[in-house]
Amino acid sequence: RKADAVIHHRPVEGAGIDGLIADLERTLTARAGGKITLIAYSWGCYLACRWLAGTKHDVTRIVFISPTLIAENPISSFALTLTSMPLLGHIVLKKIAAGKSAEFIQKSFYPQKPSPQQRAALHQKLNNPLIWKGAIIYKHQQQELGLKNVKIPAGAGMIIVRGELDASVNWPLQENALR
């Protein structure tokens, strides 16, 4: 039996949740057919749950990898405003990008350690102020919207994958949100 994969990437850094959901729906409407198995990682699980609340697609199976549905360290309105300022925001984000990148890489690989090549490649990608600006906007929107308008279809089979030693999120908090 043939299965097609449709991979959805964030279309634009800094895109808001509604824009990401609309882009995901457009992508799947244009390219997906029949029954869908949805696979999402980290914050993509939250986005998937918001998309599931409004889609008409037949999602039969859901696989969440290290799901994050609740913001554990809230973003203040001040931080959002500061980082959204064209020049000053870029300067602030550029200063914090290296440290946040290193922290993100360490948490993402724990308890393993990335190879020097993996660390260098990820650091080069993540040491970009626009990525952190997008993450701050997305996280602030998520905490403002909370868990209203999120859904996991009752008839869909669900698999949650996470490492026993995963330290990137507070698992009991995320598990309660999933329930």
GROMACS .gro file of N, CA and C in nm:
model
  537
    1ARG      N    1   0.084  -0.117   0.000
    1ARG     CA    2   0.000   0.000   0.000
    1ARG      C    3   0.089   0.124   0.000
    2LYS      N    4   0.059   0.218  -0.086
    2LYS     CA    5   0.141   0.338  -0.101
    2LYS      C    6   0.094   0.445  -0.002
    3ALA      N    7   0.191   0.509   0.060
    3ALA     CA    8   0.161   0.621   0.150
    3ALA      C    9   0.241   0.741   0.105
    4ASP      N   10   0.178   0.855   0.100
    4ASP     CA   11   0.245   0.979   0.065
    4ASP      C   12   0.272   1.058   0.192
    5ALA      N   13   0.382   1.128   0.193
    5ALA     CA   14   0.415   1.214   0.306
    5ALA      C   15   0.406   1.359   0.262
    6VAL      N   16   0.339   1.438   0.341
    6VAL     CA   17   0.332   1.581   0.319
    6VAL      C   18   0.400   1.644   0.440
    7ILE      N   19   0.505   1.718   0.414
    7ILE     CA   20   0.580   1.781   0.523
    7ILE      C   21   0.548   1.929   0.521
    8HIS      N   22   0.504   1.979   0.635
    8HIS     CA   23   0.469   2.120   0.646
    8HIS      C   24   0.574   2.190   0.731
    9HIS      N   25   0.637   2.291   0.673
    9HIS     CA   26   0.734   2.372   0.745
    9HIS      C   27   0.673   2.509   0.770
   10ARG      N   28   0.721   2.573   0.872
   10ARG     CA   29   0.678   2.710   0.901
   10ARG      C   30   0.707   2.794   0.777
   11PRO      N   31   0.605   2.858   0.719
   11PRO     CA   32   0.626   2.929   0.592
   11PRO      C   33   0.710   3.056   0.606
   12VAL      N   34   0.695   3.128   0.716
   12VAL     CA   35   0.766   3.254   0.735
   12VAL      C   36   0.801   3.266   0.882
   13GLU      N   37   0.925   3.301   0.912
   13GLU     CA   38   0.960   3.322   1.051
   13GLU      C   39   0.874   3.436   1.106
   14GLY      N   40   0.820   3.416   1.223
   14GLY     CA   41   0.736   3.517   1.284
   14GLY      C   42   0.590   3.504   1.247
   15ALA      N   43   0.554   3.404   1.167
   15ALA     CA   44   0.413   3.385   1.133
   15ALA      C   45   0.336   3.352   1.259
   16GLY      N   46   0.218   3.409   1.272
   16GLY     CA   47   0.134   3.384   1.388
   16GLY      C   48   0.063   3.250   1.378
   17ILE      N   49   0.001   3.210   1.487
   17ILE     CA   50  -0.065   3.080   1.495
   17ILE      C   51  -0.175   3.068   1.390
   18ASP      N   52  -0.259   3.170   1.374
   18ASP     CA   53  -0.366   3.162   1.275
   18ASP      C   54  -0.311   3.147   1.134
   19GLY      N   55  -0.203   3.218   1.103
   19GLY     CA   56  -0.140   3.206   0.972
   19GLY      C   57  -0.082   3.068   0.949
   20LEU      N   58  -0.021   3.011   1.053
   20LEU     CA   59   0.036   2.877   1.041
   20LEU      C   60  -0.073   2.772   1.021
   21ILE      N   61  -0.184   2.787   1.093
   21ILE     CA   62  -0.295   2.692   1.079
   21ILE      C   63  -0.354   2.702   0.938
   22ALA      N   64  -0.373   2.823   0.889
   22ALA     CA   65  -0.428   2.841   0.755
   22ALA      C   66  -0.334   2.783   0.650
   23ASP      N   67  -0.203   2.801   0.668
   23ASP     CA   68  -0.107   2.747   0.573
   23ASP      C   69  -0.107   2.594   0.576
   24LEU      N   70  -0.116   2.536   0.695
   24LEU     CA   71  -0.123   2.390   0.709
   24LEU      C   72  -0.248   2.337   0.639
   25GLU      N   73  -0.361   2.401   0.659
   25GLU     CA   74  -0.486   2.357   0.595
   25GLU      C   75  -0.474   2.366   0.443
   26ARG      N   76  -0.418   2.475   0.391
   26ARG     CA   77  -0.399   2.491   0.246
   26ARG      C   78  -0.308   2.380   0.191
   27THR      N   79  -0.199   2.354   0.263
   27THR     CA   80  -0.104   2.252   0.220
   27THR      C   81  -0.170   2.116   0.213
   28LEU      N   82  -0.243   2.079   0.318
   28LEU     CA   83  -0.307   1.947   0.321
   28LEU      C   84  -0.423   1.936   0.222
   29THR      N   85  -0.497   2.042   0.203
   29THR     CA   86  -0.606   2.040   0.108
   29THR      C   87  -0.552   2.019  -0.033
   30ALA      N   88  -0.439   2.080  -0.062
   30ALA     CA   89  -0.381   2.069  -0.196
   30ALA      C   90  -0.311   1.935  -0.218
   31ARG      N   91  -0.256   1.875  -0.112
   31ARG     CA   92  -0.169   1.760  -0.134
   31ARG      C   93  -0.209   1.631  -0.065
   32ALA      N   94  -0.294   1.637   0.035
   32ALA     CA   95  -0.328   1.514   0.109
   32ALA      C   96  -0.457   1.455   0.056
   33GLY      N   97  -0.465   1.327   0.064
   33GLY     CA   98  -0.587   1.260   0.022
   33GLY      C   99  -0.619   1.149   0.119
   34GLY      N  100  -0.746   1.121   0.138
   34GLY     CA  101  -0.786   1.009   0.223
   34GLY      C  102  -0.755   1.030   0.369
   35LYS      N  103  -0.723   0.920   0.434
   35LYS     CA  104  -0.698   0.922   0.577
   35LYS      C  105  -0.558   0.977   0.605
   36ILE      N  106  -0.549   1.055   0.712
   36ILE     CA  107  -0.423   1.122   0.744
   36ILE      C  108  -0.369   1.071   0.877
   37THR      N  109  -0.238   1.045   0.879
   37THR     CA  110  -0.165   1.024   1.003
   37THR      C  111  -0.087   1.152   1.026
   38LEU      N  112  -0.111   1.216   1.137
   38LEU     CA  113  -0.048   1.344   1.169
   38LEU      C  114   0.068   1.319   1.264
   39ILE      N  115   0.185   1.369   1.231
   39ILE     CA  116   0.302   1.358   1.318
   39ILE      C  117   0.348   1.500   1.349
   40ALA      N  118   0.362   1.530   1.478
   40ALA     CA  119   0.403   1.664   1.518
   40ALA      C  120   0.507   1.655   1.630
   41TYR      N  121   0.592   1.756   1.637
   41TYR     CA  122   0.700   1.759   1.734
   41TYR      C  123   0.694   1.888   1.816
   42SER      N  124   0.713   1.877   1.945
   42SER     CA  125   0.726   1.989   2.037
   42SER      C  126   0.608   2.086   2.025
   43TRP      N  127   0.636   2.215   1.994
   43TRP     CA  128   0.529   2.314   1.983
   43TRP      C  129   0.438   2.285   1.865
   44GLY      N  130   0.485   2.207   1.769
   44GLY     CA  131   0.401   2.169   1.657
   44GLY      C  132   0.280   2.088   1.701
   45CYS      N  133   0.290   2.024   1.818
   45CYS     CA  134   0.176   1.948   1.872
   45CYS      C  135   0.063   2.043   1.911
   46TYR      N  136   0.099   2.158   1.969
   46TYR     CA  137  -0.002   2.258   2.003
   46TYR      C  138  -0.068   2.308   1.874
   47LEU      N  139   0.014   2.341   1.777
   47LEU     CA  140  -0.039   2.389   1.649
   47LEU      C  141  -0.131   2.284   1.587
   48ALA      N  142  -0.090   2.157   1.594
   48ALA     CA  143  -0.172   2.048   1.540
   48ALA      C  144  -0.308   2.041   1.610
   49CYS      N  145  -0.309   2.055   1.741
   49CYS     CA  146  -0.436   2.050   1.817
   49CYS      C  147  -0.527   2.166   1.781
   50ARG      N  148  -0.471   2.282   1.754
   50ARG     CA  149  -0.553   2.396   1.710
   50ARG      C  150  -0.606   2.369   1.569
   51TRP      N  151  -0.522   2.312   1.482
   51TRP     CA  152  -0.566   2.281   1.347
   51TRP      C  153  -0.675   2.174   1.350
   52LEU      N  154  -0.658   2.073   1.435
   52LEU     CA  155  -0.756   1.965   1.444
   52LEU      C  156  -0.894   2.015   1.485
   53ALA      N  157  -0.900   2.125   1.559
   53ALA     CA  158  -1.028   2.179   1.604
   53ALA      C  159  -1.113   2.232   1.489
   54GLY      N  160  -1.050   2.264   1.375
   54GLY     CA  161  -1.127   2.324   1.267
   54GLY      C  162  -1.122   2.252   1.134
   55THR      N  163  -1.039   2.151   1.121
   55THR     CA  164  -1.024   2.086   0.992
   55THR      C  165  -1.136   1.986   0.964
   56LYS      N  166  -1.158   1.961   0.838
   56LYS     CA  167  -1.254   1.859   0.795
   56LYS      C  168  -1.183   1.733   0.748
   57HIS      N  169  -1.050   1.733   0.747
   57HIS     CA  170  -0.972   1.617   0.704
   57HIS      C  171  -0.994   1.500   0.799
   58ASP      N  172  -0.985   1.380   0.745
   58ASP     CA  173  -1.004   1.257   0.822
   58ASP      C  174  -0.869   1.216   0.883
   59VAL      N  175  -0.847   1.257   1.007
   59VAL     CA  176  -0.724   1.223   1.078
   59VAL      C  177  -0.751   1.098   1.160
   60THR      N  178  -0.682   0.989   1.122
   60THR     CA  179  -0.709   0.861   1.187
   60THR      C  180  -0.605   0.826   1.292
   61ARG      N  181  -0.487   0.884   1.282
   61ARG     CA  182  -0.380   0.854   1.377
   61ARG      C  183  -0.301   0.981   1.403
   62ILE      N  184  -0.261   0.998   1.529
   62ILE     CA  185  -0.183   1.114   1.569
   62ILE      C  186  -0.060   1.063   1.643
   63VAL      N  187   0.056   1.114   1.604
   63VAL     CA  188   0.181   1.082   1.672
   63VAL      C  189   0.240   1.215   1.719
   64PHE      N  190   0.252   1.230   1.850
   64PHE     CA  191   0.313   1.349   1.907
   64PHE      C  192   0.448   1.309   1.964
   65ILE      N  193   0.551   1.382   1.927
   65ILE     CA  194   0.686   1.357   1.975
   65ILE      C  195   0.725   1.473   2.067
   66SER      N  196   0.756   1.440   2.192
   66SER     CA  197   0.790   1.540   2.294
   66SER      C  198   0.693   1.658   2.289
   67PRO      N  199   0.563   1.631   2.309
   67PRO     CA  200   0.463   1.737   2.293
   67PRO      C  201   0.476   1.849   2.395
   68THR      N  202   0.457   1.971   2.347
   68THR     CA  203   0.454   2.090   2.432
   68THR      C  204   0.325   2.164   2.400
   69LEU      N  205   0.235   2.169   2.498
   69LEU     CA  206   0.107   2.238   2.479
   69LEU      C  207   0.093   2.361   2.569
   70ILE      N  208   0.171   2.366   2.675
   70ILE     CA  209   0.161   2.474   2.773
   70ILE      C  210   0.296   2.545   2.780
   71ALA      N  211   0.294   2.678   2.776
   71ALA     CA  212   0.417   2.756   2.794
   71ALA      C  213   0.456   2.751   2.941
   72GLU      N  214   0.572   2.698   2.969
   72GLU     CA  215   0.616   2.685   3.109
   72GLU      C  216   0.678   2.813   3.162
   73ASN      N  217   0.743   2.890   3.077
   73ASN     CA  218   0.804   3.016   3.118
   73ASN      C  219   0.737   3.127   3.036
   74PRO      N  220   0.635   3.189   3.094
   74PRO     CA  221   0.558   3.286   3.016
   74PRO      C  222   0.643   3.401   2.961
   75ILE      N  223   0.601   3.451   2.846
   75ILE     CA  224   0.662   3.567   2.782
   75ILE      C  225   0.580   3.688   2.826
   76SER      N  226   0.646   3.788   2.884
   76SER     CA  227   0.574   3.908   2.928
   76SER      C  228   0.541   3.996   2.809
   77SER      N  229   0.441   4.079   2.826
   77SER     CA  230   0.405   4.174   2.720
   77SER      C  231   0.521   4.269   2.693
   78PHE      N  232   0.596   4.302   2.799
   78PHE     CA  233   0.713   4.390   2.783
   78PHE      C  234   0.817   4.324   2.693
   79ALA      N  235   0.848   4.196   2.718
   79ALA     CA  236   0.947   4.124   2.637
   79ALA      C  237   0.900   4.114   2.492
   80LEU      N  238   0.771   4.089   2.473
   80LEU     CA  239   0.716   4.082   2.338
   80LEU      C  240   0.731   4.216   2.267
   81THR      N  241   0.695   4.323   2.335
   81THR     CA  242   0.704   4.457   2.276
   81THR      C  243   0.849   4.493   2.245
   82LEU      N  244   0.939   4.468   2.340
   82LEU     CA  245   1.080   4.501   2.322
   82LEU      C  246   1.140   4.426   2.203
   83THR      N  247   1.115   4.297   2.196
   83THR     CA  248   1.175   4.218   2.088
   83THR      C  249   1.108   4.243   1.953
   84SER      N  250   0.990   4.304   1.955
   84SER     CA  251   0.921   4.334   1.828
   84SER      C  252   0.964   4.468   1.769
   85MET      N  253   1.037   4.549   1.847
   85MET     CA  254   1.084   4.678   1.795
   85MET      C  255   1.188   4.652   1.686
   86PRO      N  256   1.175   4.723   1.572
   86PRO     CA  257   1.262   4.693   1.458
   86PRO      C  258   1.412   4.693   1.490
   87LEU      N  259   1.469   4.798   1.538
   87LEU     CA  260   1.614   4.803   1.559
   87LEU      C  261   1.654   4.751   1.696
   88LEU      N  262   1.592   4.803   1.800
   88LEU     CA  263   1.626   4.762   1.935
   88LEU      C  264   1.597   4.614   1.958
   89GLY      N  265   1.484   4.567   1.908
   89GLY     CA  266   1.449   4.426   1.922
   89GLY      C  267   1.551   4.335   1.856
   90HIS      N  268   1.597   4.374   1.737
   90HIS     CA  269   1.696   4.294   1.666
   90HIS      C  270   1.827   4.289   1.746
   91ILE      N  271   1.868   4.402   1.804
   91ILE     CA  272   1.991   4.407   1.883
   91ILE      C  273   1.979   4.317   2.005
   92VAL      N  274   1.867   4.325   2.077
   92VAL     CA  275   1.846   4.242   2.196
   92VAL      C  276   1.846   4.094   2.158
   93LEU      N  277   1.772   4.059   2.054
   93LEU     CA  278   1.764   3.919   2.011
   93LEU      C  279   1.899   3.866   1.963
   94LYS      N  280   1.975   3.951   1.899
   94LYS     CA  281   2.108   3.910   1.852
   94LYS      C  282   2.198   3.879   1.972
   95LYS      N  283   2.185   3.958   2.078
   95LYS     CA  284   2.267   3.936   2.198
   95LYS      C  285   2.229   3.806   2.270
   96ILE      N  286   2.102   3.771   2.272
   96ILE     CA  287   2.060   3.652   2.347
   96ILE      C  288   2.061   3.525   2.262
   97ALA      N  289   2.067   3.539   2.130
   97ALA     CA  290   2.055   3.423   2.040
   97ALA      C  291   2.158   3.314   2.069
   98ALA      N  292   2.284   3.352   2.089
   98ALA     CA  293   2.389   3.252   2.109
   98ALA      C  294   2.363   3.171   2.236
   99GLY      N  295   2.331   3.239   2.346
   99GLY     CA  296   2.305   3.169   2.472
   99GLY      C  297   2.180   3.082   2.465
  100LYS      N  298   2.075   3.134   2.407
  100LYS     CA  299   1.951   3.057   2.394
  100LYS      C  300   1.971   2.938   2.300
  101SER      N  301   2.050   2.957   2.197
  101SER     CA  302   2.079   2.847   2.104
  101SER      C  303   2.151   2.734   2.177
  102ALA      N  304   2.253   2.768   2.255
  102ALA     CA  305   2.329   2.667   2.329
  102ALA      C  306   2.239   2.593   2.428
  103GLU      N  307   2.154   2.668   2.498
  103GLU     CA  308   2.060   2.608   2.595
  103GLU      C  309   1.962   2.514   2.525
  104PHE      N  310   1.908   2.559   2.411
  104PHE     CA  311   1.812   2.479   2.336
  104PHE      C  312   1.876   2.349   2.287
  105ILE      N  313   1.997   2.358   2.234
  105ILE     CA  314   2.067   2.240   2.183
  105ILE      C  315   2.093   2.142   2.297
  106GLN      N  316   2.138   2.192   2.412
  106GLN     CA  317   2.165   2.104   2.526
  106GLN      C  318   2.038   2.033   2.572
  107LYS      N  319   1.929   2.106   2.587
  107LYS     CA  320   1.802   2.046   2.631
  107LYS      C  321   1.748   1.947   2.528
  108SER      N  322   1.764   1.979   2.401
  108SER     CA  323   1.709   1.894   2.295
  108SER      C  324   1.779   1.759   2.286
  109PHE      N  325   1.906   1.755   2.321
  109PHE     CA  326   1.982   1.631   2.309
  109PHE      C  327   1.991   1.554   2.440
  110TYR      N  328   1.956   1.617   2.553
  110TYR     CA  329   1.973   1.554   2.683
  110TYR      C  330   1.901   1.419   2.689
  111PRO      N  331   1.958   1.315   2.746
  111PRO     CA  332   2.085   1.308   2.819
  111PRO      C  333   2.206   1.285   2.729
  112GLN      N  334   2.186   1.276   2.598
  112GLN     CA  335   2.297   1.261   2.504
  112GLN      C  336   2.367   1.395   2.488
  113LYS      N  337   2.473   1.393   2.414
  113LYS     CA  338   2.541   1.517   2.377
  113LYS      C  339   2.552   1.516   2.224
  114PRO      N  340   2.527   1.630   2.161
  114PRO     CA  341   2.538   1.634   2.015
  114PRO      C  342   2.684   1.622   1.973
  115SER      N  343   2.705   1.570   1.854
  115SER     CA  344   2.841   1.565   1.800
  115SER      C  345   2.883   1.710   1.772
  116PRO      N  346   3.012   1.735   1.760
  116PRO     CA  347   3.056   1.871   1.727
  116PRO      C  348   2.993   1.922   1.597
  117GLN      N  349   2.975   1.832   1.499
  117GLN     CA  350   2.915   1.873   1.372
  117GLN      C  351   2.768   1.910   1.391
  118GLN      N  352   2.695   1.829   1.469
  118GLN     CA  353   2.554   1.860   1.496
  118GLN      C  354   2.542   1.992   1.570
  119ARG      N  355   2.626   2.009   1.673
  119ARG     CA  356   2.621   2.133   1.752
  119ARG      C  357   2.649   2.254   1.663
  120ALA      N  358   2.751   2.244   1.579
  120ALA     CA  359   2.786   2.357   1.492
  120ALA      C  360   2.674   2.390   1.393
  121ALA      N  361   2.617   2.285   1.332
  121ALA     CA  362   2.510   2.308   1.234
  121ALA      C  363   2.387   2.370   1.300
  122LEU      N  364   2.347   2.316   1.415
  122LEU     CA  365   2.231   2.371   1.484
  122LEU      C  366   2.258   2.511   1.535
  123HIS      N  367   2.377   2.534   1.588
  123HIS     CA  368   2.410   2.667   1.639
  123HIS      C  369   2.406   2.769   1.525
  124GLN      N  370   2.457   2.731   1.409
  124GLN     CA  371   2.454   2.823   1.295
  124GLN      C  372   2.310   2.857   1.256
  125LYS      N  373   2.224   2.756   1.257
  125LYS     CA  374   2.083   2.779   1.220
  125LYS      C  375   2.011   2.861   1.327
  126LEU      N  376   2.033   2.826   1.454
  126LEU     CA  377   1.959   2.890   1.563
  126LEU      C  378   2.014   3.025   1.605
  127ASN      N  379   2.135   3.056   1.568
  127ASN     CA  380   2.195   3.183   1.607
  127ASN      C  381   2.146   3.294   1.513
  128ASN      N  382   2.014   3.301   1.502
  128ASN     CA  383   1.949   3.394   1.410
  128ASN      C  384   1.839   3.466   1.487
  129PRO      N  385   1.850   3.598   1.502
  129PRO     CA  386   1.750   3.672   1.579
  129PRO      C  387   1.605   3.652   1.529
  130LEU      N  388   1.587   3.633   1.398
  130LEU     CA  389   1.451   3.616   1.345
  130LEU      C  390   1.386   3.487   1.395
  131ILE      N  391   1.465   3.382   1.414
  131ILE     CA  392   1.409   3.257   1.467
  131ILE      C  393   1.358   3.280   1.609
  132TRP      N  394   1.436   3.351   1.690
  132TRP     CA  395   1.395   3.374   1.829
  132TRP      C  396   1.278   3.472   1.836
  133LYS      N  397   1.273   3.569   1.745
  133LYS     CA  398   1.159   3.660   1.738
  133LYS      C  399   1.032   3.582   1.708
  134GLY      N  400   1.039   3.492   1.610
  134GLY     CA  401   0.924   3.409   1.577
  134GLY      C  402   0.882   3.321   1.693
  135ALA      N  403   0.980   3.265   1.764
  135ALA     CA  404   0.949   3.179   1.879
  135ALA      C  405   0.880   3.258   1.990
  136ILE      N  406   0.926   3.380   2.013
  136ILE     CA  407   0.865   3.464   2.118
  136ILE      C  408   0.722   3.500   2.081
  137ILE      N  409   0.700   3.538   1.957
  137ILE     CA  410   0.564   3.573   1.911
  137ILE      C  411   0.472   3.453   1.925
  138TYR      N  412   0.519   3.337   1.876
  138TYR     CA  413   0.438   3.214   1.880
  138TYR      C  414   0.406   3.177   2.024
  139LYS      N  415   0.507   3.177   2.111
  139LYS     CA  416   0.487   3.138   2.251
  139LYS      C  417   0.391   3.236   2.322
  140HIS      N  418   0.404   3.365   2.294
  140HIS     CA  419   0.314   3.463   2.356
  140HIS      C  420   0.170   3.441   2.309
  141GLN      N  421   0.152   3.415   2.180
  141GLN     CA  422   0.017   3.387   2.130
  141GLN      C  423  -0.039   3.262   2.194
  142GLN      N  424   0.044   3.159   2.206
  142GLN     CA  425  -0.001   3.034   2.266
  142GLN      C  426  -0.045   3.055   2.409
  143GLN      N  427   0.031   3.129   2.486
  143GLN     CA  428  -0.007   3.148   2.626
  143GLN      C  429  -0.132   3.235   2.638
  144GLU      N  430  -0.152   3.328   2.545
  144GLU     CA  431  -0.274   3.409   2.546
  144GLU      C  432  -0.396   3.326   2.508
  145LEU      N  433  -0.382   3.239   2.409
  145LEU     CA  434  -0.493   3.155   2.364
  145LEU      C  435  -0.518   3.037   2.457
  146GLY      N  436  -0.412   2.988   2.520
  146GLY     CA  437  -0.426   2.874   2.611
  146GLY      C  438  -0.478   2.751   2.540
  147LEU      N  439  -0.555   2.672   2.612
  147LEU     CA  440  -0.602   2.545   2.558
  147LEU      C  441  -0.743   2.552   2.500
  148LYS      N  442  -0.801   2.672   2.493
  148LYS     CA  443  -0.931   2.680   2.427
  148LYS      C  444  -0.909   2.664   2.277
  149ASN      N  445  -1.006   2.610   2.210
  149ASN     CA  446  -0.999   2.585   2.066
  149ASN      C  447  -0.888   2.488   2.027
  150VAL      N  448  -0.859   2.392   2.114
  150VAL     CA  449  -0.770   2.283   2.077
  150VAL      C  450  -0.851   2.154   2.084
  151LYS      N  451  -0.815   2.057   2.002
  151LYS     CA  452  -0.894   1.934   1.996
  151LYS      C  453  -0.807   1.818   1.953
  152ILE      N  454  -0.836   1.703   2.009
  152ILE     CA  455  -0.781   1.577   1.961
  152ILE      C  456  -0.903   1.491   1.931
  153PRO      N  457  -0.923   1.452   1.804
  153PRO     CA  458  -1.042   1.374   1.769
  153PRO      C  459  -1.054   1.246   1.851
  154ALA      N  460  -1.173   1.221   1.902
  154ALA     CA  461  -1.196   1.104   1.987
  154ALA      C  462  -1.167   0.973   1.915
  155GLY      N  463  -1.194   0.964   1.787
  155GLY     CA  464  -1.176   0.839   1.715
  155GLY      C  465  -1.036   0.814   1.663
  156ALA      N  466  -0.947   0.911   1.677
  156ALA     CA  467  -0.812   0.895   1.624
  156ALA      C  468  -0.724   0.820   1.723
  157GLY      N  469  -0.645   0.726   1.672
  157GLY     CA  470  -0.547   0.659   1.757
  157GLY      C  471  -0.436   0.757   1.789
  158MET      N  472  -0.387   0.754   1.912
  158MET     CA  473  -0.285   0.851   1.952
  158MET      C  474  -0.164   0.781   2.011
  159ILE      N  475  -0.048   0.824   1.965
  159ILE     CA  476   0.079   0.774   2.017
  159ILE      C  477   0.160   0.895   2.064
  160ILE      N  478   0.212   0.887   2.185
  160ILE     CA  479   0.298   0.993   2.237
  160ILE      C  480   0.437   0.934   2.255
  161VAL      N  481   0.535   1.000   2.195
  161VAL     CA  482   0.674   0.955   2.203
  161VAL      C  483   0.753   1.060   2.278
  162ARG      N  484   0.819   1.016   2.384
  162ARG     CA  485   0.908   1.106   2.457
  162ARG      C  486   1.010   1.021   2.530
  163GLY      N  487   1.126   1.077   2.545
  163GLY     CA  488   1.232   1.005   2.616
  163GLY      C  489   1.206   1.005   2.765
  164GLU      N  490   1.237   0.894   2.828
  164GLU     CA  491   1.218   0.883   2.973
  164GLU      C  492   1.297   0.990   3.048
  165LEU      N  493   1.411   1.028   2.994
  165LEU     CA  494   1.496   1.128   3.059
  165LEU      C  495   1.483   1.266   2.995
  166ASP      N  496   1.381   1.285   2.912
  166ASP     CA  497   1.360   1.414   2.845
  166ASP      C  498   1.348   1.524   2.949
  167ALA      N  499   1.435   1.623   2.940
  167ALA     CA  500   1.434   1.733   3.036
  167ALA      C  501   1.391   1.864   2.971
  168SER      N  502   1.345   1.858   2.847
  168SER     CA  503   1.312   1.982   2.776
  168SER      C  504   1.180   2.043   2.823
  169VAL      N  505   1.090   1.962   2.877
  169VAL     CA  506   0.963   2.014   2.926
  169VAL      C  507   0.928   1.950   3.060
  170ASN      N  508   0.837   2.014   3.131
  170ASN     CA  509   0.783   1.959   3.255
  170ASN      C  510   0.675   1.859   3.213
  171TRP      N  511   0.708   1.731   3.215
  171TRP     CA  512   0.618   1.631   3.160
  171TRP      C  513   0.483   1.624   3.230
  172PRO      N  514   0.474   1.624   3.364
  172PRO     CA  515   0.341   1.619   3.427
  172PRO      C  516   0.249   1.735   3.381
  173LEU      N  517   0.306   1.854   3.365
  173LEU     CA  518   0.228   1.968   3.318
  173LEU      C  519   0.177   1.945   3.176
  174GLN      N  520   0.264   1.896   3.088
  174GLN     CA  521   0.224   1.871   2.949
  174GLN      C  522   0.126   1.756   2.940
  175GLU      N  523   0.146   1.653   3.023
  175GLU     CA  524   0.055   1.538   3.023
  175GLU      C  525  -0.085   1.579   3.067
  176ASN      N  526  -0.094   1.664   3.169
  176ASN     CA  527  -0.226   1.715   3.211
  176ASN      C  528  -0.294   1.793   3.099
  177ALA      N  529  -0.217   1.871   3.026
  177ALA     CA  530  -0.275   1.947   2.914
  177ALA      C  531  -0.327   1.852   2.807
  178LEU      N  532  -0.254   1.745   2.781
  178LEU     CA  533  -0.298   1.647   2.681
  178LEU      C  534  -0.426   1.576   2.724
  179ARG      N  535  -0.440   1.552   2.851
  179ARG     CA  536  -0.559   1.483   2.900
  179ARG      C  537  -0.681   1.572   2.884
   0.00000   0.00000   0.00000
